[in-house]
CSV table of C-alpha atoms in Angstrom, one decimal:
chain,number,residue,atom,x,y,z
A,1,MET,CA,0.0,0.0,0.0
A,2,ALA,CA,2.8,2.4,0.8
A,3,ALA,CA,4.3,2.0,-2.6
A,4,ARG,CA,1.1,2.7,-4.4
A,5,ALA,CA,0.1,5.6,-2.3
A,6,LEU,CA,3.4,7.4,-2.0
A,7,LEU,CA,5.8,6.7,-4.8
A,8,THR,CA,7.2,9.8,-6.2
A,9,ARG,CA,7.8,9.1,-9.9
A,10,LYS,CA,9.8,12.2,-10.3
A,11,THR,CA,12.5,11.0,-7.9
A,12,LEU,CA,12.7,7.6,-9.3
A,13,ALA,CA,12.6,8.8,-12.9
A,14,SER,CA,15.3,11.3,-12.2
A,15,VAL,CA,17.6,8.6,-10.8
A,16,LEU,CA,17.1,6.5,-13.9
A,17,ARG,CA,17.9,9.5,-16.1
A,18,ASN,CA,21.2,9.9,-14.1
A,19,ASP,CA,20.5,13.5,-13.3
A,20,ALA,CA,19.9,13.0,-9.6
A,21,LYS,CA,22.5,14.1,-7.2
A,22,PRO,CA,24.4,11.1,-5.7
A,23,LEU,CA,22.5,10.3,-2.6
A,24,GLY,CA,25.4,11.1,-0.3
A,25,VAL,CA,25.4,14.7,-1.3
A,26,GLY,CA,21.8,15.1,-0.3
A,27,ILE,CA,22.7,14.1,3.3
A,28,ALA,CA,23.4,17.3,5.2
A,29,ALA,CA,26.8,17.5,6.8
A,30,ALA,CA,28.7,20.0,8.9
A,31,THR,CA,32.4,20.2,9.4
A,32,HIS,CA,33.6,19.1,12.8
A,33,SER,CA,36.6,20.7,14.4
A,34,ARG,CA,38.5,17.5,14.1
A,35,GLY,CA,38.0,17.5,10.3
A,36,LEU,CA,35.3,14.9,10.6
A,37,HIS,CA,32.0,15.5,8.9
A,38,VAL,CA,29.2,15.6,11.4
A,39,TYR,CA,26.0,14.3,9.9
A,40,THR,CA,22.7,16.1,10.7
A,41,LEU,CA,19.1,15.2,10.3
A,42,PRO,CA,17.9,16.2,6.8
A,43,ASP,CA,14.6,18.2,6.7
A,44,LEU,CA,11.6,16.6,5.1
A,45,ASP,CA,10.2,18.2,2.0
A,46,TYR,CA,6.7,18.2,3.5
A,47,ASP,CA,5.0,18.5,6.9
A,48,TYR,CA,4.7,15.6,9.2
A,49,GLY,CA,0.9,15.5,8.7
A,50,ALA,CA,1.1,15.9,4.9
A,51,LEU,CA,1.1,12.2,4.1
A,52,GLU,CA,-2.2,11.5,6.0
A,53,PRO,CA,-4.2,9.3,5.8
A,54,ALA,CA,-1.6,7.0,4.3
A,55,ILE,CA,1.0,7.5,7.1
A,56,ASN,CA,-0.1,9.6,10.1
A,57,GLY,CA,1.7,12.6,11.5
A,58,GLU,CA,2.6,11.0,14.8
A,59,ILE,CA,4.5,8.2,13.1
A,60,MET,CA,6.2,10.6,10.7
A,61,GLN,CA,7.4,12.8,13.6
A,62,LEU,CA,8.6,9.9,15.7
A,63,HIS,CA,10.2,8.2,12.8
A,64,HIS,CA,12.1,11.3,11.7
A,65,GLN,CA,12.9,13.1,14.9
A,66,LYS,CA,13.6,10.0,17.1
A,67,HIS,CA,14.6,7.0,15.1
A,68,HIS,CA,16.4,8.7,12.2
A,69,GLN,CA,18.0,11.2,14.6
A,70,THR,CA,19.2,8.4,16.8
A,71,TYR,CA,20.9,6.6,13.9
A,72,ILE,CA,22.7,9.9,13.0
A,73,THR,CA,23.8,10.6,16.6
A,74,ASN,CA,25.2,7.1,17.0
A,75,TYR,CA,26.7,7.1,13.5
A,76,ASN,CA,28.6,10.3,14.3
A,77,LYS,CA,29.7,8.8,17.6
A,78,ALA,CA,30.9,5.6,15.9
A,79,LEU,CA,32.8,7.5,13.3
A,80,GLU,CA,34.6,9.6,15.9
A,81,GLN,CA,35.5,6.4,17.8
A,82,LEU,CA,36.7,4.9,14.5
A,83,GLN,CA,38.9,7.9,13.8
A,84,ASP,CA,40.5,7.5,17.2
A,85,ALA,CA,41.0,3.8,16.8
A,86,VAL,CA,42.6,4.3,13.4
A,87,ALA,CA,44.9,7.0,14.7
A,88,LYS,CA,46.0,4.7,17.4
A,89,ALA,CA,46.4,1.8,15.0
A,90,ASP,CA,44.0,-0.1,17.2
A,91,SER,CA,42.8,-2.8,14.9
A,92,PRO,CA,40.5,-4.7,17.2
A,93,ALA,CA,38.7,-1.5,18.1
A,94,SER,CA,38.4,-0.5,14.4
A,95,VAL,CA,37.0,-3.8,13.4
A,96,LYS,CA,34.6,-4.0,16.4
A,97,LEU,CA,33.2,-0.6,15.4
A,98,GLN,CA,32.2,-1.9,12.0
A,99,ALA,CA,28.9,-3.3,13.2
A,100,ALA,CA,27.8,0.0,14.7
A,101,ILE,CA,28.9,1.9,11.6
A,102,LYS,CA,27.0,-0.4,9.3
A,103,PHE,CA,23.9,-0.3,11.5
A,104,ASN,CA,23.8,3.4,12.2
A,105,GLY,CA,25.3,4.6,9.0
A,106,GLY,CA,23.0,2.3,7.1
A,107,GLY,CA,20.0,3.6,9.1
A,108,HIS,CA,21.0,7.2,8.1
A,109,ILE,CA,21.4,6.3,4.4
A,110,ASN,CA,18.2,4.3,4.2
A,111,HIS,CA,16.0,6.8,6.0
A,112,SER,CA,17.4,9.6,3.9
A,113,ILE,CA,16.3,7.8,0.8
A,114,PHE,CA,13.0,6.9,2.4
A,115,TRP,CA,11.9,10.5,3.1
A,116,LYS,CA,12.7,11.5,-0.5
A,117,ASN,CA,10.6,8.7,-1.9
A,118,LEU,CA,7.5,9.9,-0.2
A,119,ALA,CA,5.3,12.8,-1.2
A,120,PRO,CA,1.9,14.2,-0.4
A,121,VAL,CA,-0.8,13.2,-2.8
A,122,ARG,CA,-1.2,16.8,-4.0
A,123,GLU,CA,2.4,16.7,-5.1
A,124,GLY,CA,2.2,13.5,-7.0
A,125,GLY,CA,2.5,11.0,-4.3
A,126,GLY,CA,0.8,7.7,-5.3
A,127,GLU,CA,0.7,8.4,-9.0
A,128,PRO,CA,1.8,5.4,-11.0
A,129,PRO,CA,5.2,5.6,-12.6
A,130,LYS,CA,5.4,6.8,-16.2
A,131,GLY,CA,8.1,7.5,-18.7
A,132,SER,CA,11.3,5.5,-18.6
A,133,LEU,CA,10.6,4.2,-15.2
A,134,GLY,CA,7.2,3.0,-16.1
A,135,TRP,CA,8.6,1.3,-19.2
A,136,ALA,CA,11.3,-0.4,-17.2
A,137,ILE,CA,8.8,-1.7,-14.6
A,138,ASP,CA,6.6,-3.1,-17.3
A,139,THR,CA,9.6,-4.7,-19.0
A,140,HIS,CA,11.1,-6.3,-15.9
A,141,PHE,CA,8.0,-7.2,-14.0
A,142,GLY,CA,5.2,-7.4,-16.5
A,143,SER,CA,3.2,-4.6,-15.0
A,144,PHE,CA,3.1,-2.1,-12.2
A,145,GLU,CA,0.6,-4.3,-10.4
A,146,ALA,CA,2.9,-7.2,-10.6
A,147,LEU,CA,5.7,-5.1,-9.1
A,148,ILE,CA,3.4,-4.1,-6.3
A,149,GLN,CA,2.5,-7.7,-5.6
A,150,LYS,CA,6.1,-8.7,-5.5
A,151,VAL,CA,7.1,-5.9,-3.2
A,152,ASN,CA,4.2,-6.7,-0.9
A,153,ALA,CA,5.0,-10.3,-0.8
A,154,GLU,CA,8.7,-9.7,-0.1
A,155,GLY,CA,7.9,-7.2,2.6
A,156,ALA,CA,5.4,-9.4,4.3
A,157,ALA,CA,7.7,-12.4,4.3
A,158,LEU,CA,10.6,-10.5,5.8
A,159,GLN,CA,11.3,-11.9,9.3
A,160,GLY,CA,12.4,-9.4,11.9
A,161,SER,CA,13.5,-5.9,10.8
A,162,GLY,CA,14.6,-4.7,7.4
A,163,TRP,CA,13.8,-3.0,4.1
A,164,VAL,CA,12.2,-3.9,0.8
A,165,TRP,CA,13.9,-2.3,-2.2
A,166,LEU,CA,13.2,-1.6,-5.8
A,167,GLY,CA,16.7,-1.3,-7.2
A,168,LEU,CA,18.5,-0.9,-10.5
A,169,ASP,CA,21.3,-3.4,-11.3
A,170,LYS,CA,23.6,-1.1,-13.2
A,171,GLU,CA,25.6,-4.0,-14.6
A,172,LEU,CA,22.8,-6.2,-15.7
A,173,LYS,CA,20.7,-3.1,-16.6
A,174,ARG,CA,17.6,-4.4,-15.0
A,175,LEU,CA,15.3,-3.6,-12.1
A,176,VAL,CA,15.2,-5.9,-9.1
A,177,VAL,CA,13.2,-6.3,-6.0
A,178,GLU,CA,15.4,-7.1,-3.0
A,179,THR,CA,15.3,-7.2,0.8
A,180,THR,CA,17.9,-6.3,3.3
A,181,ALA,CA,18.0,-7.1,7.0
A,182,ASN,CA,18.1,-4.6,9.8
A,183,GLN,CA,19.7,-1.4,8.4
A,184,ASP,CA,21.9,-3.0,5.7
A,185,PRO,CA,21.9,-0.7,2.7
A,186,LEU,CA,21.0,-2.2,-0.7
A,187,VAL,CA,24.6,-2.2,-1.8
A,188,THR,CA,25.3,-5.0,0.7
A,189,LYS,CA,23.3,-7.3,-1.6
A,190,GLY,CA,25.4,-6.4,-4.6
A,191,PRO,CA,27.9,-3.6,-5.5
A,192,SER,CA,26.1,-2.8,-8.7
A,193,LEU,CA,22.7,-2.2,-7.1
A,194,VAL,CA,21.3,1.3,-6.9
A,195,PRO,CA,18.4,1.9,-4.6
A,196,LEU,CA,15.4,3.5,-6.3
A,197,LEU,CA,12.7,2.9,-3.7
A,198,GLY,CA,13.0,1.6,-0.2
A,199,ILE,CA,10.2,0.6,2.1
A,200,ASP,CA,11.0,0.5,5.8
A,201,VAL,CA,9.4,-2.6,7.2
A,202,TRP,CA,10.8,-2.2,10.7
A,203,GLU,CA,7.8,-2.3,13.1
A,204,HIS,CA,8.5,1.3,14.1
A,205,ALA,CA,7.6,2.4,10.5
A,206,TYR,CA,3.9,1.3,10.9
A,207,TYR,CA,3.2,0.0,14.3
A,208,LEU,CA,1.3,3.0,15.8
A,209,GLN,CA,-1.0,3.0,12.8
A,210,PHE,CA,-1.3,-0.6,11.7
A,211,SER,CA,0.0,-2.6,14.6
A,212,ASN,CA,0.9,-6.0,13.4
A,213,VAL,CA,-1.4,-6.0,10.4
B,1,MET,CA,9.4,-40.0,38.0
B,2,LEU,CA,11.6,-37.6,40.1
B,3,ILE,CA,11.5,-35.2,37.2
B,4,ARG,CA,7.8,-35.0,37.3
B,5,ALA,CA,7.8,-33.7,40.8
B,6,PHE,CA,9.1,-30.3,39.6
B,7,SER,CA,6.4,-27.9,38.7
B,8,PHE,CA,6.0,-24.2,38.0
B,9,ASN,CA,3.8,-22.2,40.3
B,10,PHE,CA,2.1,-20.4,37.6
B,11,ALA,CA,-1.6,-19.9,37.3
B,12,GLY,CA,-3.0,-20.7,34.0
B,13,LEU,CA,-0.3,-23.1,32.7
B,14,GLN,CA,-2.3,-25.2,30.4
B,15,ASN,CA,0.1,-27.4,28.5
B,16,VAL,CA,3.7,-28.2,29.0
B,17,SER,CA,5.2,-27.0,25.8
B,18,GLY,CA,6.9,-24.1,27.5
B,19,ILE,CA,9.0,-26.4,29.8
B,20,ASN,CA,9.2,-29.4,27.6
B,21,PHE,CA,12.8,-28.7,26.7
B,22,LEU,CA,13.8,-29.7,30.2
B,23,PHE,CA,12.6,-33.2,29.7
B,24,LYS,CA,15.2,-34.8,27.5
B,25,GLU,CA,13.5,-38.1,27.1
B,26,GLY,CA,10.2,-37.0,28.4
B,27,PRO,CA,6.7,-37.4,27.0
B,28,LYS,CA,6.1,-36.1,23.5
B,29,VAL,CA,3.8,-33.2,23.5
B,30,ASN,CA,0.8,-33.5,21.2
B,31,ALA,CA,1.7,-31.3,18.3
B,32,LYS,CA,-1.7,-29.6,18.3
B,33,PHE,CA,-0.2,-26.2,19.3
B,34,GLU,CA,-2.4,-23.9,21.1
B,35,LEU,CA,-2.0,-20.2,22.0
B,36,LYS,CA,-1.3,-20.4,25.8
B,37,PRO,CA,-2.6,-17.4,27.8
B,38,PRO,CA,-0.2,-15.6,30.0
B,39,PRO,CA,-0.4,-16.5,33.7
B,40,TYR,CA,-2.2,-13.2,34.5
B,41,PRO,CA,-5.0,-11.3,32.8
B,42,LEU,CA,-4.2,-9.1,29.9
B,43,ASN,CA,-4.5,-6.0,32.1
B,44,GLY,CA,-2.5,-7.7,34.9
B,45,LEU,CA,0.8,-5.9,34.2
B,46,GLU,CA,-0.8,-2.4,34.0
B,47,PRO,CA,0.3,0.3,34.3
B,48,VAL,CA,3.8,-0.9,33.5
B,49,MET,CA,2.9,-2.8,30.4
B,50,SER,CA,-0.4,-1.8,29.0
B,51,GLN,CA,-3.4,-4.0,28.3
B,52,GLN,CA,-3.3,-2.8,24.8
B,53,THR,CA,0.2,-4.1,24.4
B,54,LEU,CA,-0.8,-7.5,25.7
B,55,GLU,CA,-3.9,-7.5,23.4
B,56,PHE,CA,-1.7,-6.9,20.4
B,57,HIS,CA,1.5,-8.7,21.4
B,58,TRP,CA,-0.2,-11.9,22.7
B,59,GLY,CA,-3.6,-11.6,21.0
B,60,LYS,CA,-2.2,-10.9,17.5
B,61,HIS,CA,1.5,-11.5,17.2
B,62,HIS,CA,1.8,-14.6,19.4
B,63,ARG,CA,-1.5,-15.9,18.0
B,64,THR,CA,-0.3,-15.5,14.5
B,65,TYR,CA,2.9,-17.4,15.1
B,66,VAL,CA,0.8,-20.3,16.5
B,67,GLU,CA,-1.6,-20.3,13.6
B,68,ASN,CA,1.1,-20.1,11.0
B,69,LEU,CA,3.1,-22.8,12.7
B,70,LYS,CA,0.1,-25.1,12.6
B,71,LYS,CA,-0.4,-24.5,8.9
B,72,GLN,CA,3.3,-25.2,8.2
B,73,VAL,CA,3.6,-28.4,10.2
B,74,VAL,CA,0.4,-30.2,9.4
B,75,GLY,CA,0.9,-33.1,7.1
B,76,THR,CA,4.6,-32.8,7.0
B,77,GLU,CA,7.3,-34.8,8.7
B,78,LEU,CA,7.3,-32.3,11.6
B,79,ASP,CA,3.7,-33.2,12.4
B,80,GLY,CA,3.6,-34.9,15.8
B,81,LYS,CA,7.0,-33.6,16.9
B,82,SER,CA,7.2,-31.5,20.0
B,83,LEU,CA,7.7,-27.8,19.7
B,84,GLU,CA,11.3,-28.0,20.9
B,85,GLU,CA,12.1,-30.7,18.4
B,86,ILE,CA,10.7,-28.6,15.6
B,87,ILE,CA,12.8,-25.6,16.7
B,88,VAL,CA,16.0,-27.5,16.8
B,89,THR,CA,15.4,-29.4,13.6
B,90,SER,CA,14.4,-26.4,11.6
B,91,TYR,CA,17.2,-24.3,13.0
B,92,ASN,CA,19.3,-26.6,10.9
B,93,LYS,CA,22.6,-25.4,12.2
B,94,GLY,CA,21.8,-21.8,11.2
B,95,ASP,CA,20.6,-22.5,7.7
B,96,ILE,CA,17.1,-22.1,8.9
B,97,LEU,CA,14.1,-23.9,7.4
B,98,PRO,CA,10.7,-22.2,7.0
B,99,SER,CA,9.1,-23.5,10.2
B,100,PHE,CA,11.9,-22.2,12.4
B,101,ASN,CA,10.7,-18.6,12.9
B,102,ASN,CA,7.2,-19.5,13.8
B,103,ALA,CA,8.1,-22.4,16.1
B,104,ALA,CA,10.8,-20.5,17.9
B,105,GLN,CA,8.6,-17.4,18.3
B,106,VAL,CA,5.8,-19.5,19.8
B,107,TRP,CA,8.2,-20.9,22.3
B,108,ASN,CA,9.9,-17.5,23.0
B,109,HIS,CA,6.6,-15.8,23.7
B,110,ASP,CA,5.3,-18.6,25.9
B,111,PHE,CA,8.5,-18.2,27.8
B,112,PHE,CA,8.4,-14.4,27.8
B,113,TRP,CA,4.9,-14.1,29.4
B,114,GLU,CA,6.1,-16.5,32.2
B,115,CYS,CA,9.1,-14.3,32.9
B,116,MET,CA,6.8,-11.5,34.1
B,117,LYS,CA,4.3,-11.1,36.8
B,118,PRO,CA,2.1,-8.4,38.3
B,119,GLY,CA,4.1,-6.6,41.0
B,120,GLY,CA,7.3,-8.1,39.7
B,121,GLY,CA,10.8,-6.7,39.8
B,122,GLY,CA,13.0,-6.3,42.8
B,123,LYS,CA,15.9,-8.6,43.4
B,124,PRO,CA,16.3,-12.3,43.3
B,125,SER,CA,17.2,-14.2,46.4
B,126,GLY,CA,18.6,-17.5,47.6
B,127,GLU,CA,20.7,-19.6,45.3
B,128,LEU,CA,19.8,-17.6,42.2
B,129,LEU,CA,21.2,-14.4,43.8
B,130,GLU,CA,24.3,-16.3,44.9
B,131,LEU,CA,25.0,-17.6,41.4
B,132,ILE,CA,24.4,-14.1,39.9
B,133,GLU,CA,26.9,-12.7,42.4
B,134,ARG,CA,29.3,-15.4,41.7
B,135,ASP,CA,29.2,-15.2,37.9
B,136,PHE,CA,28.7,-11.5,37.4
B,137,GLY,CA,30.3,-10.0,40.5
B,138,SER,CA,27.2,-8.4,41.8
B,139,PHE,CA,23.5,-8.1,41.0
B,140,GLU,CA,24.1,-4.6,39.7
B,141,LYS,CA,26.8,-5.8,37.3
B,142,PHE,CA,24.4,-8.5,36.0
B,143,LEU,CA,21.7,-5.8,35.5
B,144,ASP,CA,24.1,-3.7,33.5
B,145,GLU,CA,25.2,-6.5,31.3
B,146,PHE,CA,21.6,-7.8,30.7
B,147,LYS,CA,20.3,-4.3,30.0
B,148,ALA,CA,23.2,-3.6,27.6
B,149,ALA,CA,22.6,-6.8,25.8
B,150,ALA,CA,19.0,-6.0,25.4
B,151,ALA,CA,19.7,-2.4,24.3
B,152,THR,CA,22.4,-3.4,21.7
B,153,GLN,CA,20.6,-6.2,20.0
B,154,PHE,CA,20.4,-4.4,16.6
B,155,GLY,CA,17.0,-4.9,15.0
B,156,SER,CA,14.7,-7.5,16.3
B,157,GLY,CA,15.6,-10.1,18.9
B,158,TRP,CA,15.9,-11.2,22.5
B,159,ALA,CA,18.2,-10.9,25.5
B,160,TRP,CA,18.6,-13.9,27.8
B,161,LEU,CA,19.9,-15.0,31.2
B,162,ALA,CA,20.8,-18.6,30.7
B,163,TYR,CA,22.4,-21.4,32.7
B,164,ARG,CA,25.1,-22.9,30.6
B,165,ALA,CA,25.7,-26.6,31.5
B,166,SER,CA,28.9,-28.4,30.9
B,167,LYS,CA,27.6,-30.9,28.4
B,168,PHE,CA,28.1,-28.6,25.4
B,169,ASP,CA,26.6,-30.1,22.3
B,170,GLY,CA,28.3,-28.4,19.4
B,171,GLU,CA,26.4,-30.4,16.8
B,172,ASN,CA,23.6,-28.0,16.1
B,173,ALA,CA,25.5,-24.9,17.0
B,174,ALA,CA,26.4,-22.1,14.6
B,175,ASN,CA,28.3,-19.1,16.2
B,176,PRO,CA,27.4,-19.9,19.7
B,177,PRO,CA,28.8,-17.7,22.5
B,178,SER,CA,32.1,-18.7,24.1
B,179,PRO,CA,32.1,-22.3,25.2
B,180,ASN,CA,34.4,-21.7,28.1
B,181,GLU,CA,31.7,-21.0,30.7
B,182,ASP,CA,30.5,-24.3,32.2
B,183,ASN,CA,27.8,-24.5,34.8
B,184,LYS,CA,27.6,-20.8,34.8
B,185,LEU,CA,25.0,-18.1,34.4
B,186,VAL,CA,25.5,-16.1,31.2
B,187,VAL,CA,23.9,-13.2,29.4
B,188,ILE,CA,23.2,-13.7,25.7
B,189,LYS,CA,21.5,-11.8,23.0
B,190,SER,CA,20.0,-13.3,19.9
B,191,PRO,CA,18.5,-12.0,16.7
B,192,ASN,CA,15.0,-12.4,15.4
B,193,ALA,CA,13.6,-15.7,16.5
B,194,VAL,CA,16.8,-17.4,17.6
B,195,ASN,CA,16.9,-18.7,21.2
B,196,PRO,CA,19.5,-20.6,23.3
B,197,LEU,CA,17.8,-24.0,22.7
B,198,VAL,CA,19.4,-24.2,19.3
B,199,TRP,CA,22.9,-24.2,20.7
B,200,GLY,CA,22.5,-27.1,23.0
B,201,GLY,CA,23.6,-27.1,26.6
B,202,TYR,CA,21.9,-23.8,27.5
B,203,TYR,CA,18.9,-23.6,29.8
B,204,PRO,CA,17.1,-20.3,29.3
B,205,LEU,CA,16.1,-18.7,32.7
B,206,LEU,CA,14.9,-15.2,31.8
B,207,THR,CA,14.2,-13.4,28.5
B,208,ILE,CA,13.2,-10.0,27.4
B,209,ASP,CA,11.6,-9.5,24.0
B,210,VAL,CA,13.2,-6.5,22.2
B,211,TRP,CA,11.3,-6.7,18.9
B,212,GLU,CA,9.8,-3.2,18.5
B,213,HIS,CA,6.3,-4.7,18.8
B,214,ALA,CA,7.0,-5.6,22.4
B,215,TYR,CA,7.4,-2.0,23.5
B,216,TYR,CA,6.3,0.4,20.8
B,217,LEU,CA,2.8,1.2,22.0
B,218,ASP,CA,4.0,2.0,25.5
B,219,PHE,CA,7.5,3.4,24.9
B,220,GLN,CA,7.8,4.1,21.2
B,221,ASN,CA,11.5,4.3,20.4
B,222,ARG,CA,12.7,4.4,24.0
B,223,ARG,CA,13.9,0.8,24.2
B,224,PRO,CA,16.2,1.5,27.2
B,225,ASP,CA,13.3,2.8,29.2
B,226,TYR,CA,11.3,-0.3,28.5
B,227,ILE,CA,14.2,-2.5,29.5
B,228,SER,CA,14.7,-0.6,32.8
B,229,VAL,CA,11.0,-0.8,33.6
B,230,PHE,CA,11.0,-4.5,32.7
B,231,MET,CA,13.8,-5.2,35.2
B,232,ASP,CA,12.4,-2.9,37.9
B,233,LYS,CA,8.8,-3.8,37.8
B,234,LEU,CA,8.0,-6.9,35.7
B,235,VAL,CA,10.5,-9.7,36.1
B,236,SER,CA,9.2,-12.7,38.0
B,237,TRP,CA,12.3,-13.8,39.9
B,238,ASP,CA,10.3,-16.8,41.3
B,239,ALA,CA,10.0,-18.1,37.8
B,240,VAL,CA,13.7,-17.6,37.1
B,241,SER,CA,14.6,-19.4,40.3
B,242,SER,CA,12.3,-22.3,39.5
B,243,ARG,CA,13.9,-22.7,36.1
B,244,LEU,CA,17.4,-22.6,37.6
B,245,GLU,CA,16.5,-25.5,40.0
B,246,GLN,CA,15.2,-27.5,37.0
B,247,ALA,CA,18.2,-26.7,34.9
B,248,LYS,CA,20.6,-27.7,37.6
B,249,ALA,CA,18.7,-31.0,38.3
B,250,LEU,CA,18.7,-31.9,34.6
B,251,SER,CA,22.2,-31.0,33.9
B,252,ALA,CA,23.7,-32.7,37.0
């Protein structure tokens, strides 16, 4: 339901046309006095309540201000600790930090994509994809409805926490539907995969509105 | 026959699937799995854990695991096996088979409800407290370690206090915690549906569910607050002590 209601075809189409900024640039950063970028919470392009009734304002606010912010805070902390560990040539510490970096950094990356992929209905949210994206979906999945079915099935089948992705395999030049666990970014499933659409299926993304449904 | 003398003092314990793991060669449980109610009414843990949470967590999540497990098992070679057998078999040394998640989550949730009681919390006593002090240094240090495990289980999962017996069966294990801790209490965390039964040689004593559905209605993203409140006001140390007695008897 989220895909149908809230896809922004503009964002997806622009990624396919290669004129989107690399996702990393969109993530706000500030310069830390130690020369380390400090990541900050990106603003949403819409109000918290603007996606109602599809996703309610309470969830949007919690999700953005608490969950996403926490990933950013902990990502910054882990990167600082990594910088220290590397400077001291402390390999065990450096390696031990990888889990926290993957988890929190992944959380920041994934949620930054997520906010961009949503839009209020009055700004095109929920309209079916057209143009090159629409053509690509029809080619690789048969129809938009077939894609939705596949995404829904994968999302429902995911055990625990994770994400469902519509991605582009740059090498094979085809669209794929993939899932990742926890906050693993799509690239962990294949270096040539580019995320186009991510759906957060952690319980926090829907629990207050849909509970376990 | 001696084994049958042990019993839990819970109200509402309707079938033995929750403790069947302790009976290594005991009676096979009829594999008609049922949704066991918690040993207190759904509002029994208010105001600490809301009735609404119990209604969803037990009434929907737990129920769904039971229903889905039944559908997966009927007519297959797993039909007729006990819950614990299904869990260990379908864990398949980490290369999990489809029925694992539902089976383990049924067991985990049965166990979880029994870990709590109205007016719970406080401190353990007697032998349990002695062992905690022996193996963690102090009750406070155990608390810190348990709470840290629960807070740092990334994504969905569980944190456990377990009794690790000396007969370590490595056969069904994949990445188990350090094997150098015989006849000791240990704190473990596990992802998604995984529980200590799959590693062999571990007797779960206490668990906390840290899937978001366990705390989201009452605490939203504040998992550390939920964990603190669980330890302060919900844990049934009686249940934990009972399980420790059983574990020691069975592993002797």
